[in-house]
Amino acid sequence: MKRLVIHDGEKTSRTISSLDDDALAILTPTPAACPALEVLEMHNCFLISDAALLRLITSRMESASKLKRVQVTFTREMTLDILPPLQPFIKNGLDISVVHTSTQRFPVHFSPWEGLSDASNF
C-alpha cells in the first residue's frame, strides 16, 4: 500500500476518537505496517500527539521507503511545532501539511433516552 487515508470520525460533539498514539505507533518502522507507504493523510485527529506524529514521520523518513507526502488535520490546538525538526526532510522533497483547529469534541454527553421511540417525552 502506497497511500493511506484515515478519517478519525466527523467533527461532532458525539464522536469519540479512536486513532491515538498507540495506533499511530503501528505505522512506525522496525518493522512497520505498510512498508511501501509514500502518502499518509489523516483527518479530524484529536488524540494523536504532535510528538507521536513527529516520531512517525522522522522514523519513516530515515527508513528505506520514505514518505513523499503527509497531510494531517487536528481538531485540537498545537502542542508542539513539528515543522522545524522536519526541515531537512522538507528540503529533500517531503510535502507536508499539518493543520490544527480548535473544534471542541469533548465532553461527550449521552442520554439514556437517546434512540428510544418515545424519547421526545423526556
mmCIF file of C-alpha atoms in Angstrom:
data_model
loop_
_atom_site.group_PDB
_atom_site.id
_atom_site.type_symbol
_atom_site.label_atom_id
_atom_site.label_comp_id
_atom_site.label_asym_id
_atom_site.label_seq_id
_atom_site.Cartn_x
_atom_site.Cartn_y
_atom_site.Cartn_z
ATOM 1 C CA MET A 1 0.000 0.000 0.000
ATOM 2 C CA LYS A 2 1.472 3.321 -1.082
ATOM 3 C CA ARG A 3 -1.329 5.657 0.062
ATOM 4 C CA LEU A 4 -3.226 5.571 3.353
ATOM 5 C CA VAL A 5 -6.109 7.938 4.150
ATOM 6 C CA ILE A 6 -7.650 7.863 7.626
ATOM 7 C CA HIS A 7 -10.694 9.855 8.731
ATOM 8 C CA ASP A 8 -10.977 9.793 12.516
ATOM 9 C CA GLY A 9 -14.705 10.431 12.793
ATOM 10 C CA GLU A 10 -16.660 13.560 11.998
ATOM 11 C CA LYS A 11 -16.441 16.893 13.758
ATOM 12 C CA THR A 12 -19.356 16.397 16.116
ATOM 13 C CA SER A 13 -19.665 16.503 19.873
ATOM 14 C CA ARG A 14 -20.741 12.843 19.922
ATOM 15 C CA THR A 15 -17.688 11.492 18.122
ATOM 16 C CA ILE A 16 -15.216 9.527 20.187
ATOM 17 C CA SER A 17 -11.745 9.448 18.683
ATOM 18 C CA SER A 18 -10.232 6.026 18.098
ATOM 19 C CA LEU A 19 -6.935 6.999 16.483
ATOM 20 C CA ASP A 20 -4.330 7.625 19.174
ATOM 21 C CA ASP A 21 -0.563 7.451 19.692
ATOM 22 C CA ASP A 22 -0.660 3.653 20.139
ATOM 23 C CA ALA A 23 -2.491 3.194 16.847
ATOM 24 C CA LEU A 24 -0.046 5.534 15.121
ATOM 25 C CA ALA A 25 2.907 3.549 16.502
ATOM 26 C CA ILE A 26 1.823 0.597 14.341
ATOM 27 C CA LEU A 27 2.847 2.615 11.281
ATOM 28 C CA THR A 28 6.265 3.424 12.743
ATOM 29 C CA PRO A 29 9.047 1.287 11.206
ATOM 30 C CA THR A 30 11.017 -1.557 12.793
ATOM 31 C CA PRO A 31 9.131 -3.448 11.375
ATOM 32 C CA ALA A 32 6.207 -1.363 10.236
ATOM 33 C CA ALA A 33 2.872 -1.993 8.681
ATOM 34 C CA CYS A 34 2.664 -0.634 5.136
ATOM 35 C CA PRO A 35 6.409 -0.732 4.349
ATOM 36 C CA ALA A 36 5.864 0.894 0.916
ATOM 37 C CA LEU A 37 3.815 3.799 2.313
ATOM 38 C CA GLU A 38 4.525 7.067 0.472
ATOM 39 C CA VAL A 39 1.422 9.174 1.155
ATOM 40 C CA LEU A 40 -0.229 9.496 4.564
ATOM 41 C CA GLU A 41 -3.381 11.546 5.100
ATOM 42 C CA MET A 42 -5.114 11.714 8.479
ATOM 43 C CA HIS A 43 -8.142 13.906 9.074
ATOM 44 C CA ASN A 44 -10.010 15.006 12.227
ATOM 45 C CA CYS A 45 -7.307 13.713 14.580
ATOM 46 C CA PHE A 46 -7.870 14.541 18.234
ATOM 47 C CA LEU A 47 -5.923 12.085 20.390
ATOM 48 C CA ILE A 48 -2.727 11.815 18.349
ATOM 49 C CA SER A 49 0.011 13.930 19.895
ATOM 50 C CA ASP A 50 2.259 16.185 17.858
ATOM 51 C CA ALA A 51 5.247 14.318 19.321
ATOM 52 C CA ALA A 52 3.908 10.945 18.092
ATOM 53 C CA LEU A 53 3.353 12.361 14.610
ATOM 54 C CA LEU A 54 6.905 13.739 14.612
ATOM 55 C CA ARG A 55 8.277 10.319 15.669
ATOM 56 C CA LEU A 56 6.331 8.591 12.905
ATOM 57 C CA ILE A 57 7.436 10.979 10.168
ATOM 58 C CA THR A 58 11.075 11.037 11.316
ATOM 59 C CA SER A 59 11.196 7.255 11.556
ATOM 60 C CA ARG A 60 9.633 6.826 8.114
ATOM 61 C CA MET A 61 11.973 9.374 6.543
ATOM 62 C CA GLU A 62 15.002 7.575 7.974
ATOM 63 C CA SER A 63 13.857 4.194 6.619
ATOM 64 C CA ALA A 64 14.392 2.718 3.160
ATOM 65 C CA SER A 65 10.889 3.625 1.957
ATOM 66 C CA LYS A 66 10.416 7.331 2.578
ATOM 67 C CA LEU A 67 7.208 9.304 2.789
ATOM 68 C CA LYS A 68 6.605 11.707 -0.080
ATOM 69 C CA ARG A 69 3.534 13.488 1.270
ATOM 70 C CA VAL A 70 1.942 13.897 4.705
ATOM 71 C CA GLN A 71 -1.325 15.740 5.267
ATOM 72 C CA VAL A 72 -2.786 15.882 8.778
ATOM 73 C CA THR A 73 -5.660 17.882 10.241
ATOM 74 C CA PHE A 74 -6.075 18.021 14.000
ATOM 75 C CA THR A 75 -9.229 19.055 15.823
ATOM 76 C CA ARG A 76 -7.259 20.460 18.744
ATOM 77 C CA GLU A 77 -4.666 23.099 19.487
ATOM 78 C CA MET A 78 -0.993 22.548 18.605
ATOM 79 C CA THR A 79 1.197 21.393 21.494
ATOM 80 C CA LEU A 80 4.471 21.080 19.557
ATOM 81 C CA ASP A 81 5.549 22.698 16.292
ATOM 82 C CA ILE A 82 6.882 19.708 14.361
ATOM 83 C CA LEU A 83 7.869 21.592 11.204
ATOM 84 C CA PRO A 84 11.277 22.940 12.367
ATOM 85 C CA PRO A 85 12.712 19.457 13.106
ATOM 86 C CA LEU A 86 11.352 18.232 9.750
ATOM 87 C CA GLN A 87 13.064 20.958 7.689
ATOM 88 C CA PRO A 88 15.852 18.661 6.395
ATOM 89 C CA PHE A 89 13.219 16.268 5.026
ATOM 90 C CA ILE A 90 11.160 19.136 3.608
ATOM 91 C CA LYS A 91 14.255 20.463 1.820
ATOM 92 C CA ASN A 92 14.728 16.989 0.334
ATOM 93 C CA GLY A 93 11.207 16.924 -1.090
ATOM 94 C CA LEU A 94 8.779 15.944 1.685
ATOM 95 C CA ASP A 95 5.428 17.635 1.006
ATOM 96 C CA ILE A 96 3.790 18.212 4.393
ATOM 97 C CA SER A 97 0.690 19.989 5.639
ATOM 98 C CA VAL A 98 -0.256 19.982 9.322
ATOM 99 C CA VAL A 99 -3.311 21.995 10.358
ATOM 100 C CA HIS A 100 -4.628 22.452 13.891
ATOM 101 C CA THR A 101 -8.159 23.703 14.528
ATOM 102 C CA SER A 102 -9.765 24.182 17.906
ATOM 103 C CA THR A 103 -13.003 22.292 17.417
ATOM 104 C CA GLN A 104 -14.210 21.068 20.773
ATOM 105 C CA ARG A 105 -15.314 17.440 20.563
ATOM 106 C CA PHE A 106 -15.447 16.620 24.259
ATOM 107 C CA PRO A 107 -17.118 16.216 26.669
ATOM 108 C CA VAL A 108 -19.444 13.679 25.144
ATOM 109 C CA HIS A 109 -22.896 13.604 26.696
ATOM 110 C CA PHE A 110 -25.011 10.527 26.170
ATOM 111 C CA SER A 111 -28.633 10.352 27.197
ATOM 112 C CA PRO A 112 -30.120 7.072 28.400
ATOM 113 C CA TRP A 113 -33.227 8.095 26.453
ATOM 114 C CA GLU A 114 -31.465 8.566 23.116
ATOM 115 C CA GLY A 115 -32.711 6.145 20.497
ATOM 116 C CA LEU A 116 -35.983 5.328 22.219
ATOM 117 C CA SER A 117 -39.063 5.925 20.092
ATOM 118 C CA ASP A 118 -40.791 7.953 22.815
ATOM 119 C CA ALA A 119 -37.627 9.837 23.865
ATOM 120 C CA SER A 120 -39.205 13.173 22.945
ATOM 121 C CA ASN A 121 -41.406 12.872 26.057
ATOM 122 C CA PHE A 122 -38.390 13.256 28.373
#
